[in-house]
C-alpha cells in the first residue's frame, strides 16, 4: 500500500523556468510533510517542509504547497537551475514519527 | 556532509551470507533510522532506535535486525541474504525520538548479493 505517491517518475524543464513536482498521499493522519533532494552516490538531503496547519511554506527559490482536502502537495522551484537536477523525494509523517517516502521524481534542468 | 557516517560504502557478498552495516549518527543525535532503497523503489523505512531502544518498526524482514549501542552508533545485521536484498541501505539520524524536523542521511551502503 503506497501511502505517498509521486506519479511522475521524471520531469524535464528549461533553466530559468518553474519546476513543479507533485505528491499525493492517502493517510489523513499525516501531519508533517517534507521534500528531500538526492544526488547520485549521496544520501538524501532535506530541502523544505510544511506542517499540516499551513498551506504554504517558502524558502528562497523553493515553495511547498499543501492542499489537505485533496491530500496533495507540490514543490515549486523558481527559477530552476541546472544544479537542481536531482531526484526529489516527497515524505510524510504522523504521530508514529516514521517517515514514509514516495518513489521519487527525477528532475532534469536543461541549460 | 550531513555528519552521518556509514561503513562500508560498498559490500558484495553471496546468497546465504550475513553482513553487518554500521552507522554513526551526527554528534548529539539520539535517534537512528535505517532505510532500504531497492532499484526503482523509494526509501523504505526499516527501523528506528532512540537512545539505545527500539522506537519504531517498518517493513523490516525477520532476517534483518538492528541495534544501537551506548555510544549511539548503530548496526544493521542482514542474514540469510537473498538476491532481492541487493539495495542501497541508508542510515539517518535526528535529535528527537519523535520526528519534528528533518532527518540527516548518511551516504549509504550499497549491498550487492550475488
JSON list of C-alpha atoms in Angstrom, two decimals:
[
{"chain": "A", "resi": 1, "resn": "UNK", "atom": "CA", "xyz": [0.00, 0.00, 0.00]},
{"chain": "A", "resi": 2, "resn": "UNK", "atom": "CA", "xyz": [1.71, 3.14, -1.25]},
{"chain": "A", "resi": 3, "resn": "UNK", "atom": "CA", "xyz": [0.69, 5.85, 1.19]},
{"chain": "A", "resi": 4, "resn": "UNK", "atom": "CA", "xyz": [2.80, 8.51, -0.51]},
{"chain": "A", "resi": 5, "resn": "UNK", "atom": "CA", "xyz": [2.83, 8.63, -4.28]},
{"chain": "A", "resi": 6, "resn": "UNK", "atom": "CA", "xyz": [4.84, 10.58, -6.78]},
{"chain": "A", "resi": 7, "resn": "UNK", "atom": "CA", "xyz": [3.18, 9.72, -10.05]},
{"chain": "A", "resi": 8, "resn": "UNK", "atom": "CA", "xyz": [5.71, 11.38, -12.32]},
{"chain": "A", "resi": 9, "resn": "UNK", "atom": "CA", "xyz": [8.98, 9.43, -12.44]},
{"chain": "A", "resi": 10, "resn": "UNK", "atom": "CA", "xyz": [10.71, 12.24, -14.31]},
{"chain": "A", "resi": 11, "resn": "UNK", "atom": "CA", "xyz": [10.41, 15.90, -15.23]},
{"chain": "A", "resi": 12, "resn": "UNK", "atom": "CA", "xyz": [12.45, 18.00, -17.62]},
{"chain": "A", "resi": 13, "resn": "UNK", "atom": "CA", "xyz": [12.40, 21.82, -17.59]},
{"chain": "A", "resi": 14, "resn": "UNK", "atom": "CA", "xyz": [14.41, 24.63, -19.11]},
{"chain": "A", "resi": 15, "resn": "UNK", "atom": "CA", "xyz": [16.77, 26.65, -16.97]},
{"chain": "A", "resi": 16, "resn": "UNK", "atom": "CA", "xyz": [15.03, 29.73, -15.57]},
{"chain": "A", "resi": 17, "resn": "UNK", "atom": "CA", "xyz": [11.55, 28.23, -15.80]},
{"chain": "A", "resi": 18, "resn": "UNK", "atom": "CA", "xyz": [9.41, 26.85, -12.99]},
{"chain": "A", "resi": 19, "resn": "UNK", "atom": "CA", "xyz": [9.68, 23.22, -11.90]},
{"chain": "A", "resi": 20, "resn": "UNK", "atom": "CA", "xyz": [6.60, 21.73, -10.25]},
{"chain": "A", "resi": 21, "resn": "UNK", "atom": "CA", "xyz": [6.89, 18.39, -8.54]},
{"chain": "A", "resi": 22, "resn": "UNK", "atom": "CA", "xyz": [3.77, 16.72, -7.25]},
{"chain": "A", "resi": 23, "resn": "UNK", "atom": "CA", "xyz": [2.99, 14.31, -4.47]},
{"chain": "A", "resi": 24, "resn": "UNK", "atom": "CA", "xyz": [-0.23, 12.65, -3.28]},
{"chain": "A", "resi": 25, "resn": "UNK", "atom": "CA", "xyz": [-0.89, 10.90, -0.01]},
{"chain": "A", "resi": 26, "resn": "UNK", "atom": "CA", "xyz": [-3.66, 8.72, 1.32]},
{"chain": "A", "resi": 27, "resn": "UNK", "atom": "CA", "xyz": [-3.23, 8.75, 5.10]},
{"chain": "A", "resi": 28, "resn": "UNK", "atom": "CA", "xyz": [-5.20, 11.59, 6.71]},
{"chain": "A", "resi": 29, "resn": "UNK", "atom": "CA", "xyz": [-3.17, 11.11, 9.91]},
{"chain": "A", "resi": 30, "resn": "UNK", "atom": "CA", "xyz": [-0.05, 12.57, 8.30]},
{"chain": "A", "resi": 31, "resn": "UNK", "atom": "CA", "xyz": [0.67, 15.95, 9.84]},
{"chain": "A", "resi": 32, "resn": "UNK", "atom": "CA", "xyz": [4.10, 16.87, 8.55]},
{"chain": "A", "resi": 33, "resn": "UNK", "atom": "CA", "xyz": [5.45, 16.76, 5.03]},
{"chain": "A", "resi": 34, "resn": "UNK", "atom": "CA", "xyz": [8.94, 17.12, 3.67]},
{"chain": "A", "resi": 35, "resn": "UNK", "atom": "CA", "xyz": [10.87, 17.23, 0.45]},
{"chain": "A", "resi": 36, "resn": "UNK", "atom": "CA", "xyz": [14.31, 15.71, 0.11]},
{"chain": "A", "resi": 37, "resn": "UNK", "atom": "CA", "xyz": [16.76, 16.04, -2.74]},
{"chain": "A", "resi": 38, "resn": "UNK", "atom": "CA", "xyz": [19.15, 13.28, -3.70]},
{"chain": "A", "resi": 39, "resn": "UNK", "atom": "CA", "xyz": [22.18, 13.38, -5.94]},
{"chain": "A", "resi": 40, "resn": "UNK", "atom": "CA", "xyz": [23.75, 10.17, -7.27]},
{"chain": "A", "resi": 41, "resn": "UNK", "atom": "CA", "xyz": [26.03, 8.40, -4.79]},
{"chain": "A", "resi": 42, "resn": "UNK", "atom": "CA", "xyz": [24.85, 10.60, -1.93]},
{"chain": "A", "resi": 43, "resn": "UNK", "atom": "CA", "xyz": [22.22, 10.29, 0.76]},
{"chain": "A", "resi": 44, "resn": "UNK", "atom": "CA", "xyz": [19.04, 12.37, 0.59]},
{"chain": "A", "resi": 45, "resn": "UNK", "atom": "CA", "xyz": [19.31, 15.90, 1.93]},
{"chain": "A", "resi": 46, "resn": "UNK", "atom": "CA", "xyz": [16.49, 17.85, 3.47]},
{"chain": "A", "resi": 47, "resn": "UNK", "atom": "CA", "xyz": [15.07, 20.63, 1.33]},
{"chain": "A", "resi": 48, "resn": "UNK", "atom": "CA", "xyz": [11.89, 22.06, 2.81]},
{"chain": "A", "resi": 49, "resn": "UNK", "atom": "CA", "xyz": [8.98, 21.01, 4.97]},
{"chain": "A", "resi": 50, "resn": "UNK", "atom": "CA", "xyz": [5.44, 22.01, 5.84]},
{"chain": "A", "resi": 51, "resn": "UNK", "atom": "CA", "xyz": [3.17, 21.34, 8.76]},
{"chain": "A", "resi": 52, "resn": "UNK", "atom": "CA", "xyz": [-0.45, 20.37, 8.17]},
{"chain": "A", "resi": 53, "resn": "UNK", "atom": "CA", "xyz": [-1.60, 23.58, 9.85]},
{"chain": "A", "resi": 54, "resn": "UNK", "atom": "CA", "xyz": [-0.16, 25.57, 6.95]},
{"chain": "A", "resi": 55, "resn": "UNK", "atom": "CA", "xyz": [-0.87, 25.58, 3.25]},
{"chain": "A", "resi": 56, "resn": "UNK", "atom": "CA", "xyz": [2.34, 27.16, 2.06]},
{"chain": "A", "resi": 57, "resn": "UNK", "atom": "CA", "xyz": [5.95, 27.39, 3.09]},
{"chain": "A", "resi": 58, "resn": "UNK", "atom": "CA", "xyz": [8.63, 29.28, 1.21]},
{"chain": "A", "resi": 59, "resn": "UNK", "atom": "CA", "xyz": [12.40, 29.14, 1.39]},
{"chain": "A", "resi": 60, "resn": "UNK", "atom": "CA", "xyz": [14.23, 31.08, -1.27]},
{"chain": "A", "resi": 61, "resn": "UNK", "atom": "CA", "xyz": [13.56, 29.54, -4.66]},
{"chain": "A", "resi": 62, "resn": "UNK", "atom": "CA", "xyz": [11.63, 26.64, -3.09]},
{"chain": "A", "resi": 63, "resn": "UNK", "atom": "CA", "xyz": [7.96, 26.74, -2.13]},
{"chain": "A", "resi": 64, "resn": "UNK", "atom": "CA", "xyz": [5.87, 23.86, -0.90]},
{"chain": "A", "resi": 65, "resn": "UNK", "atom": "CA", "xyz": [2.08, 23.97, -1.18]},
{"chain": "A", "resi": 66, "resn": "UNK", "atom": "CA", "xyz": [-0.24, 21.70, 0.78]},
{"chain": "A", "resi": 67, "resn": "UNK", "atom": "CA", "xyz": [-3.85, 21.00, -0.16]},
{"chain": "A", "resi": 68, "resn": "UNK", "atom": "CA", "xyz": [-5.20, 18.88, 2.66]},
{"chain": "A", "resi": 69, "resn": "UNK", "atom": "CA", "xyz": [-8.64, 18.38, 1.20]},
{"chain": "A", "resi": 70, "resn": "UNK", "atom": "CA", "xyz": [-7.07, 16.90, -1.93]},
{"chain": "A", "resi": 71, "resn": "UNK", "atom": "CA", "xyz": [-4.30, 15.16, 0.04]},
{"chain": "A", "resi": 72, "resn": "UNK", "atom": "CA", "xyz": [-1.84, 16.73, -2.35]},
{"chain": "A", "resi": 73, "resn": "UNK", "atom": "CA", "xyz": [1.36, 18.67, -2.03]},
{"chain": "A", "resi": 74, "resn": "UNK", "atom": "CA", "xyz": [3.66, 20.20, -4.54]},
{"chain": "A", "resi": 75, "resn": "UNK", "atom": "CA", "xyz": [7.14, 21.66, -4.66]},
{"chain": "A", "resi": 76, "resn": "UNK", "atom": "CA", "xyz": [7.77, 24.68, -6.83]},
{"chain": "A", "resi": 77, "resn": "UNK", "atom": "CA", "xyz": [11.29, 25.68, -7.81]},
{"chain": "A", "resi": 78, "resn": "UNK", "atom": "CA", "xyz": [11.60, 29.12, -9.34]},
{"chain": "A", "resi": 79, "resn": "UNK", "atom": "CA", "xyz": [13.78, 29.80, -11.21]},
{"chain": "A", "resi": 80, "resn": "UNK", "atom": "CA", "xyz": [15.11, 26.33, -11.94]},
{"chain": "A", "resi": 81, "resn": "UNK", "atom": "CA", "xyz": [18.85, 25.94, -12.23]},
{"chain": "A", "resi": 82, "resn": "UNK", "atom": "CA", "xyz": [20.95, 23.12, -13.72]},
{"chain": "A", "resi": 83, "resn": "UNK", "atom": "CA", "xyz": [22.27, 22.35, -10.21]},
{"chain": "A", "resi": 84, "resn": "UNK", "atom": "CA", "xyz": [18.70, 21.48, -9.19]},
{"chain": "A", "resi": 85, "resn": "UNK", "atom": "CA", "xyz": [18.91, 18.36, -11.36]},
{"chain": "A", "resi": 86, "resn": "UNK", "atom": "CA", "xyz": [18.45, 15.51, -8.89]},
{"chain": "A", "resi": 87, "resn": "UNK", "atom": "CA", "xyz": [15.91, 13.03, -7.60]},
{"chain": "A", "resi": 88, "resn": "UNK", "atom": "CA", "xyz": [13.28, 14.65, -5.38]},
{"chain": "A", "resi": 89, "resn": "UNK", "atom": "CA", "xyz": [11.51, 12.62, -2.73]},
{"chain": "A", "resi": 90, "resn": "UNK", "atom": "CA", "xyz": [8.32, 13.62, -1.02]},
{"chain": "A", "resi": 91, "resn": "UNK", "atom": "CA", "xyz": [7.89, 12.27, 2.53]},
{"chain": "A", "resi": 92, "resn": "UNK", "atom": "CA", "xyz": [5.18, 12.36, 5.15]},
{"chain": "A", "resi": 93, "resn": "UNK", "atom": "CA", "xyz": [4.93, 11.55, 8.82]},
{"chain": "A", "resi": 94, "resn": "UNK", "atom": "CA", "xyz": [2.33, 11.38, 11.55]},
{"chain": "A", "resi": 95, "resn": "UNK", "atom": "CA", "xyz": [2.33, 10.64, 15.24]},
{"chain": "A", "resi": 96, "resn": "UNK", "atom": "CA", "xyz": [4.40, 7.48, 14.80]},
{"chain": "A", "resi": 97, "resn": "UNK", "atom": "CA", "xyz": [7.36, 9.57, 13.73]},
{"chain": "A", "resi": 98, "resn": "UNK", "atom": "CA", "xyz": [8.03, 7.25, 10.80]},
{"chain": "A", "resi": 99, "resn": "UNK", "atom": "CA", "xyz": [8.89, 8.95, 7.54]},
{"chain": "A", "resi": 100, "resn": "UNK", "atom": "CA", "xyz": [7.03, 7.48, 4.58]},
{"chain": "A", "resi": 101, "resn": "UNK", "atom": "CA", "xyz": [8.68, 8.31, 1.29]},
{"chain": "A", "resi": 102, "resn": "UNK", "atom": "CA", "xyz": [7.36, 8.48, -2.23]},
{"chain": "A", "resi": 103, "resn": "UNK", "atom": "CA", "xyz": [9.23, 6.79, -5.04]},
{"chain": "A", "resi": 104, "resn": "UNK", "atom": "CA", "xyz": [10.90, 9.97, -6.23]},
{"chain": "A", "resi": 105, "resn": "UNK", "atom": "CA", "xyz": [10.83, 12.20, -9.28]},
{"chain": "A", "resi": 106, "resn": "UNK", "atom": "CA", "xyz": [13.96, 12.77, -11.33]},
{"chain": "A", "resi": 107, "resn": "UNK", "atom": "CA", "xyz": [14.23, 16.42, -12.29]},
{"chain": "A", "resi": 108, "resn": "UNK", "atom": "CA", "xyz": [16.43, 17.47, -15.17]},
{"chain": "A", "resi": 109, "resn": "UNK", "atom": "CA", "xyz": [17.02, 21.17, -15.68]},
{"chain": "A", "resi": 110, "resn": "UNK", "atom": "CA", "xyz": [18.41, 21.88, -19.13]},
{"chain": "A", "resi": 111, "resn": "UNK", "atom": "CA", "xyz": [20.74, 24.85, -19.67]},
{"chain": "B", "resi": 1, "resn": "UNK", "atom": "CA", "xyz": [28.42, 16.49, 4.58]},
{"chain": "B", "resi": 2, "resn": "UNK", "atom": "CA", "xyz": [25.49, 15.53, 6.82]},
{"chain": "B", "resi": 3, "resn": "UNK", "atom": "CA", "xyz": [27.67, 14.39, 9.70]},
{"chain": "B", "resi": 4, "resn": "UNK", "atom": "CA", "xyz": [26.28, 10.85, 9.47]},
{"chain": "B", "resi": 5, "resn": "UNK", "atom": "CA", "xyz": [28.82, 8.22, 8.51]},
{"chain": "B", "resi": 6, "resn": "UNK", "atom": "CA", "xyz": [28.18, 4.76, 7.14]},
{"chain": "B", "resi": 7, "resn": "UNK", "atom": "CA", "xyz": [30.56, 1.90, 6.53]},
{"chain": "B", "resi": 8, "resn": "UNK", "atom": "CA", "xyz": [31.28, 0.14, 4.34]},
{"chain": "B", "resi": 9, "resn": "UNK", "atom": "CA", "xyz": [30.45, 2.13, 1.23]},
{"chain": "B", "resi": 10, "resn": "UNK", "atom": "CA", "xyz": [30.11, -0.98, -0.90]},
{"chain": "B", "resi": 11, "resn": "UNK", "atom": "CA", "xyz": [29.59, -4.61, 0.03]},
{"chain": "B", "resi": 12, "resn": "UNK", "atom": "CA", "xyz": [29.48, -7.60, -2.29]},
{"chain": "B", "resi": 13, "resn": "UNK", "atom": "CA", "xyz": [28.55, -10.96, -0.89]},
{"chain": "B", "resi": 14, "resn": "UNK", "atom": "CA", "xyz": [26.87, -14.24, -1.77]},
{"chain": "B", "resi": 15, "resn": "UNK", "atom": "CA", "xyz": [23.41, -15.57, -1.08]},
{"chain": "B", "resi": 16, "resn": "UNK", "atom": "CA", "xyz": [23.02, -17.15, 2.32]},
{"chain": "B", "resi": 17, "resn": "UNK", "atom": "CA", "xyz": [25.69, -14.98, 3.90]},
{"chain": "B", "resi": 18, "resn": "UNK", "atom": "CA", "xyz": [25.41, -12.49, 6.76]},
{"chain": "B", "resi": 19, "resn": "UNK", "atom": "CA", "xyz": [26.63, -8.89, 6.75]},
{"chain": "B", "resi": 20, "resn": "UNK", "atom": "CA", "xyz": [26.73, -6.00, 9.18]},
{"chain": "B", "resi": 21, "resn": "UNK", "atom": "CA", "xyz": [26.29, -2.39, 8.18]},
{"chain": "B", "resi": 22, "resn": "UNK", "atom": "CA", "xyz": [27.47, 0.32, 10.51]},
{"chain": "B", "resi": 23, "resn": "UNK", "atom": "CA", "xyz": [26.22, 3.84, 11.12]},
{"chain": "B", "resi": 24, "resn": "UNK", "atom": "CA", "xyz": [27.48, 6.69, 13.26]},
{"chain": "B", "resi": 25, "resn": "UNK", "atom": "CA", "xyz": [24.91, 9.44, 13.80]},
{"chain": "B", "resi": 26, "resn": "UNK", "atom": "CA", "xyz": [25.56, 13.15, 13.91]},
{"chain": "B", "resi": 27, "resn": "UNK", "atom": "CA", "xyz": [27.13, 14.29, 17.13]},
{"chain": "B", "resi": 28, "resn": "UNK", "atom": "CA", "xyz": [24.39, 14.71, 19.72]},
{"chain": "B", "resi": 29, "resn": "UNK", "atom": "CA", "xyz": [21.65, 12.94, 17.76]},
{"chain": "B", "resi": 30, "resn": "UNK", "atom": "CA", "xyz": [19.90, 10.24, 19.77]},
{"chain": "B", "resi": 31, "resn": "UNK", "atom": "CA", "xyz": [17.73, 8.73, 17.04]},
{"chain": "B", "resi": 32, "resn": "UNK", "atom": "CA", "xyz": [18.97, 6.48, 14.28]},
{"chain": "B", "resi": 33, "resn": "UNK", "atom": "CA", "xyz": [16.83, 5.29, 11.39]},
{"chain": "B", "resi": 34, "resn": "UNK", "atom": "CA", "xyz": [17.53, 2.64, 8.78]},
{"chain": "B", "resi": 35, "resn": "UNK", "atom": "CA", "xyz": [16.10, 2.71, 5.26]},
{"chain": "B", "resi": 36, "resn": "UNK", "atom": "CA", "xyz": [16.31, 0.43, 2.25]},
{"chain": "B", "resi": 37, "resn": "UNK", "atom": "CA", "xyz": [16.22, 1.70, -1.31]},
{"chain": "B", "resi": 38, "resn": "UNK", "atom": "CA", "xyz": [15.85, -1.02, -3.91]},
{"chain": "B", "resi": 39, "resn": "UNK", "atom": "CA", "xyz": [16.05, -0.46, -7.66]},
{"chain": "B", "resi": 40, "resn": "UNK", "atom": "CA", "xyz": [13.22, 1.81, -8.83]},
{"chain": "B", "resi": 41, "resn": "UNK", "atom": "CA", "xyz": [11.86, 1.99, -5.31]},
{"chain": "B", "resi": 42, "resn": "UNK", "atom": "CA", "xyz": [11.52, 4.81, -2.89]},
{"chain": "B", "resi": 43, "resn": "UNK", "atom": "CA", "xyz": [13.09, 4.74, 0.52]},
{"chain": "B", "resi": 44, "resn": "UNK", "atom": "CA", "xyz": [11.51, 2.08, 2.69]},
{"chain": "B", "resi": 45, "resn": "UNK", "atom": "CA", "xyz": [11.69, 2.66, 6.42]},
{"chain": "B", "resi": 46, "resn": "UNK", "atom": "CA", "xyz": [13.08, -0.34, 8.26]},
{"chain": "B", "resi": 47, "resn": "UNK", "atom": "CA", "xyz": [13.58, 0.54, 11.90]},
{"chain": "B", "resi": 48, "resn": "UNK", "atom": "CA", "xyz": [14.30, 3.36, 14.35]},
{"chain": "B", "resi": 49, "resn": "UNK", "atom": "CA", "xyz": [16.30, 3.39, 17.55]},
{"chain": "B", "resi": 50, "resn": "UNK", "atom": "CA", "xyz": [16.25, 6.14, 20.12]},
{"chain": "B", "resi": 51, "resn": "UNK", "atom": "CA", "xyz": [18.95, 6.28, 22.76]},
{"chain": "B", "resi": 52, "resn": "UNK", "atom": "CA", "xyz": [19.55, 2.56, 22.58]},
{"chain": "B", "resi": 53, "resn": "UNK", "atom": "CA", "xyz": [15.97, 1.38, 22.46]},
{"chain": "B", "resi": 54, "resn": "UNK", "atom": "CA", "xyz": [13.84, 0.34, 19.51]},
{"chain": "B", "resi": 55, "resn": "UNK", "atom": "CA", "xyz": [11.30, 3.09, 18.87]},
{"chain": "B", "resi": 56, "resn": "UNK", "atom": "CA", "xyz": [9.52, 2.19, 15.64]},
{"chain": "B", "resi": 57, "resn": "UNK", "atom": "CA", "xyz": [9.48, -0.64, 13.18]},
{"chain": "B", "resi": 58, "resn": "UNK", "atom": "CA", "xyz": [8.70, -0.59, 9.50]},
{"chain": "B", "resi": 59, "resn": "UNK", "atom": "CA", "xyz": [8.84, -3.25, 6.83]},
{"chain": "B", "resi": 60, "resn": "UNK", "atom": "CA", "xyz": [11.86, -4.99, 8.27]},
{"chain": "B", "resi": 61, "resn": "UNK", "atom": "CA", "xyz": [12.27, -8.68, 7.50]},
{"chain": "B", "resi": 62, "resn": "UNK", "atom": "CA", "xyz": [12.79, -11.18, 10.29]},
{"chain": "B", "resi": 63, "resn": "UNK", "atom": "CA", "xyz": [16.19, -11.98, 8.75]},
{"chain": "B", "resi": 64, "resn": "UNK", "atom": "CA", "xyz": [17.23, -8.41, 9.50]},
{"chain": "B", "resi": 65, "resn": "UNK", "atom": "CA", "xyz": [17.98, -6.99, 12.91]},
{"chain": "B", "resi": 66, "resn": "UNK", "atom": "CA", "xyz": [19.47, -3.83, 14.29]},
{"chain": "B", "resi": 67, "resn": "UNK", "atom": "CA", "xyz": [20.79, -2.39, 17.49]},
{"chain": "B", "resi": 68, "resn": "UNK", "atom": "CA", "xyz": [22.05, 0.88, 18.86]},
{"chain": "B", "resi": 69, "resn": "UNK", "atom": "CA", "xyz": [25.00, 0.87, 21.19]},
{"chain": "B", "resi": 70, "resn": "UNK", "atom": "CA", "xyz": [25.73, 3.07, 24.24]},
{"chain": "B", "resi": 71, "resn": "UNK", "atom": "CA", "xyz": [27.94, 5.32, 22.12]},
{"chain": "B", "resi": 72, "resn": "UNK", "atom": "CA", "xyz": [24.85, 5.75, 19.87]},
{"chain": "B", "resi": 73, "resn": "UNK", "atom": "CA", "xyz": [26.29, 4.12, 16.79]},
{"chain": "B", "resi": 74, "resn": "UNK", "atom": "CA", "xyz": [24.03, 1.56, 15.18]},
{"chain": "B", "resi": 75, "resn": "UNK", "atom": "CA", "xyz": [24.46, -1.65, 13.27]},
{"chain": "B", "resi": 76, "resn": "UNK", "atom": "CA", "xyz": [22.07, -3.31, 10.84]},
{"chain": "B", "resi": 77, "resn": "UNK", "atom": "CA", "xyz": [22.55, -7.05, 10.54]},
{"chain": "B", "resi": 78, "resn": "UNK", "atom": "CA", "xyz": [21.29, -8.82, 7.44]},
{"chain": "B", "resi": 79, "resn": "UNK", "atom": "CA", "xyz": [21.36, -12.61, 7.44]},
{"chain": "B", "resi": 80, "resn": "UNK", "atom": "CA", "xyz": [20.50, -15.47, 5.07]},
{"chain": "B", "resi": 81, "resn": "UNK", "atom": "CA", "xyz": [20.92, -12.97, 2.29]},
{"chain": "B", "resi": 82, "resn": "UNK", "atom": "CA", "xyz": [18.88, -13.31, -0.88]},
{"chain": "B", "resi": 83, "resn": "UNK", "atom": "CA", "xyz": [19.34, -11.74, -4.30]},
{"chain": "B", "resi": 84, "resn": "UNK", "atom": "CA", "xyz": [16.43, -9.42, -3.58]},
{"chain": "B", "resi": 85, "resn": "UNK", "atom": "CA", "xyz": [18.26, -7.89, -0.63]},
{"chain": "B", "resi": 86, "resn": "UNK", "atom": "CA", "xyz": [20.57, -6.11, -3.04]},
{"chain": "B", "resi": 87, "resn": "UNK", "atom": "CA", "xyz": [19.87, -2.44, -2.41]},
{"chain": "B", "resi": 88, "resn": "UNK", "atom": "CA", "xyz": [21.15, 0.82, -1.02]},
{"chain": "B", "resi": 89, "resn": "UNK", "atom": "CA", "xyz": [20.87, 0.96, 2.74]},
{"chain": "B", "resi": 90, "resn": "UNK", "atom": "CA", "xyz": [20.73, 4.40, 4.31]},
{"chain": "B", "resi": 91, "resn": "UNK", "atom": "CA", "xyz": [21.08, 5.41, 7.88]},
{"chain": "B", "resi": 92, "resn": "UNK", "atom": "CA", "xyz": [19.69, 8.71, 9.12]},
{"chain": "B", "resi": 93, "resn": "UNK", "atom": "CA", "xyz": [19.76, 10.49, 12.45]},
{"chain": "B", "resi": 94, "resn": "UNK", "atom": "CA", "xyz": [17.81, 13.16, 14.22]},
{"chain": "B", "resi": 95, "resn": "UNK", "atom": "CA", "xyz": [17.91, 14.80, 17.60]},
{"chain": "B", "resi": 96, "resn": "UNK", "atom": "CA", "xyz": [14.48, 13.80, 18.87]},
{"chain": "B", "resi": 97, "resn": "UNK", "atom": "CA", "xyz": [12.75, 10.50, 19.27]},
{"chain": "B", "resi": 98, "resn": "UNK", "atom": "CA", "xyz": [9.56, 11.78, 17.80]},
{"chain": "B", "resi": 99, "resn": "UNK", "atom": "CA", "xyz": [10.15, 13.24, 14.42]},
{"chain": "B", "resi": 100, "resn": "UNK", "atom": "CA", "xyz": [9.76, 17.01, 14.32]},
{"chain": "B", "resi": 101, "resn": "UNK", "atom": "CA", "xyz": [12.22, 18.10, 11.74]},
{"chain": "B", "resi": 102, "resn": "UNK", "atom": "CA", "xyz": [14.45, 16.74, 9.10]},
{"chain": "B", "resi": 103, "resn": "UNK", "atom": "CA", "xyz": [16.47, 13.59, 9.36]},
{"chain": "B", "resi": 104, "resn": "UNK", "atom": "CA", "xyz": [20.08, 13.72, 8.27]},
{"chain": "B", "resi": 105, "resn": "UNK", "atom": "CA", "xyz": [21.12, 10.93, 5.97]},
{"chain": "B", "resi": 106, "resn": "UNK", "atom": "CA", "xyz": [24.42, 9.19, 5.54]},
{"chain": "B", "resi": 107, "resn": "UNK", "atom": "CA", "xyz": [25.86, 8.41, 2.10]},
{"chain": "B", "resi": 108, "resn": "UNK", "atom": "CA", "xyz": [24.54, 4.85, 2.16]},
{"chain": "B", "resi": 109, "resn": "UNK", "atom": "CA", "xyz": [25.94, 1.36, 1.83]},
{"chain": "B", "resi": 110, "resn": "UNK", "atom": "CA", "xyz": [25.43, -0.36, -1.49]},
{"chain": "B", "resi": 111, "resn": "UNK", "atom": "CA", "xyz": [24.87, -4.07, -0.92]},
{"chain": "B", "resi": 112, "resn": "UNK", "atom": "CA", "xyz": [25.16, -6.48, -3.82]},
{"chain": "B", "resi": 113, "resn": "UNK", "atom": "CA", "xyz": [24.16, -10.08, -3.26]},
{"chain": "B", "resi": 114, "resn": "UNK", "atom": "CA", "xyz": [25.40, -12.45, -5.96]}
]
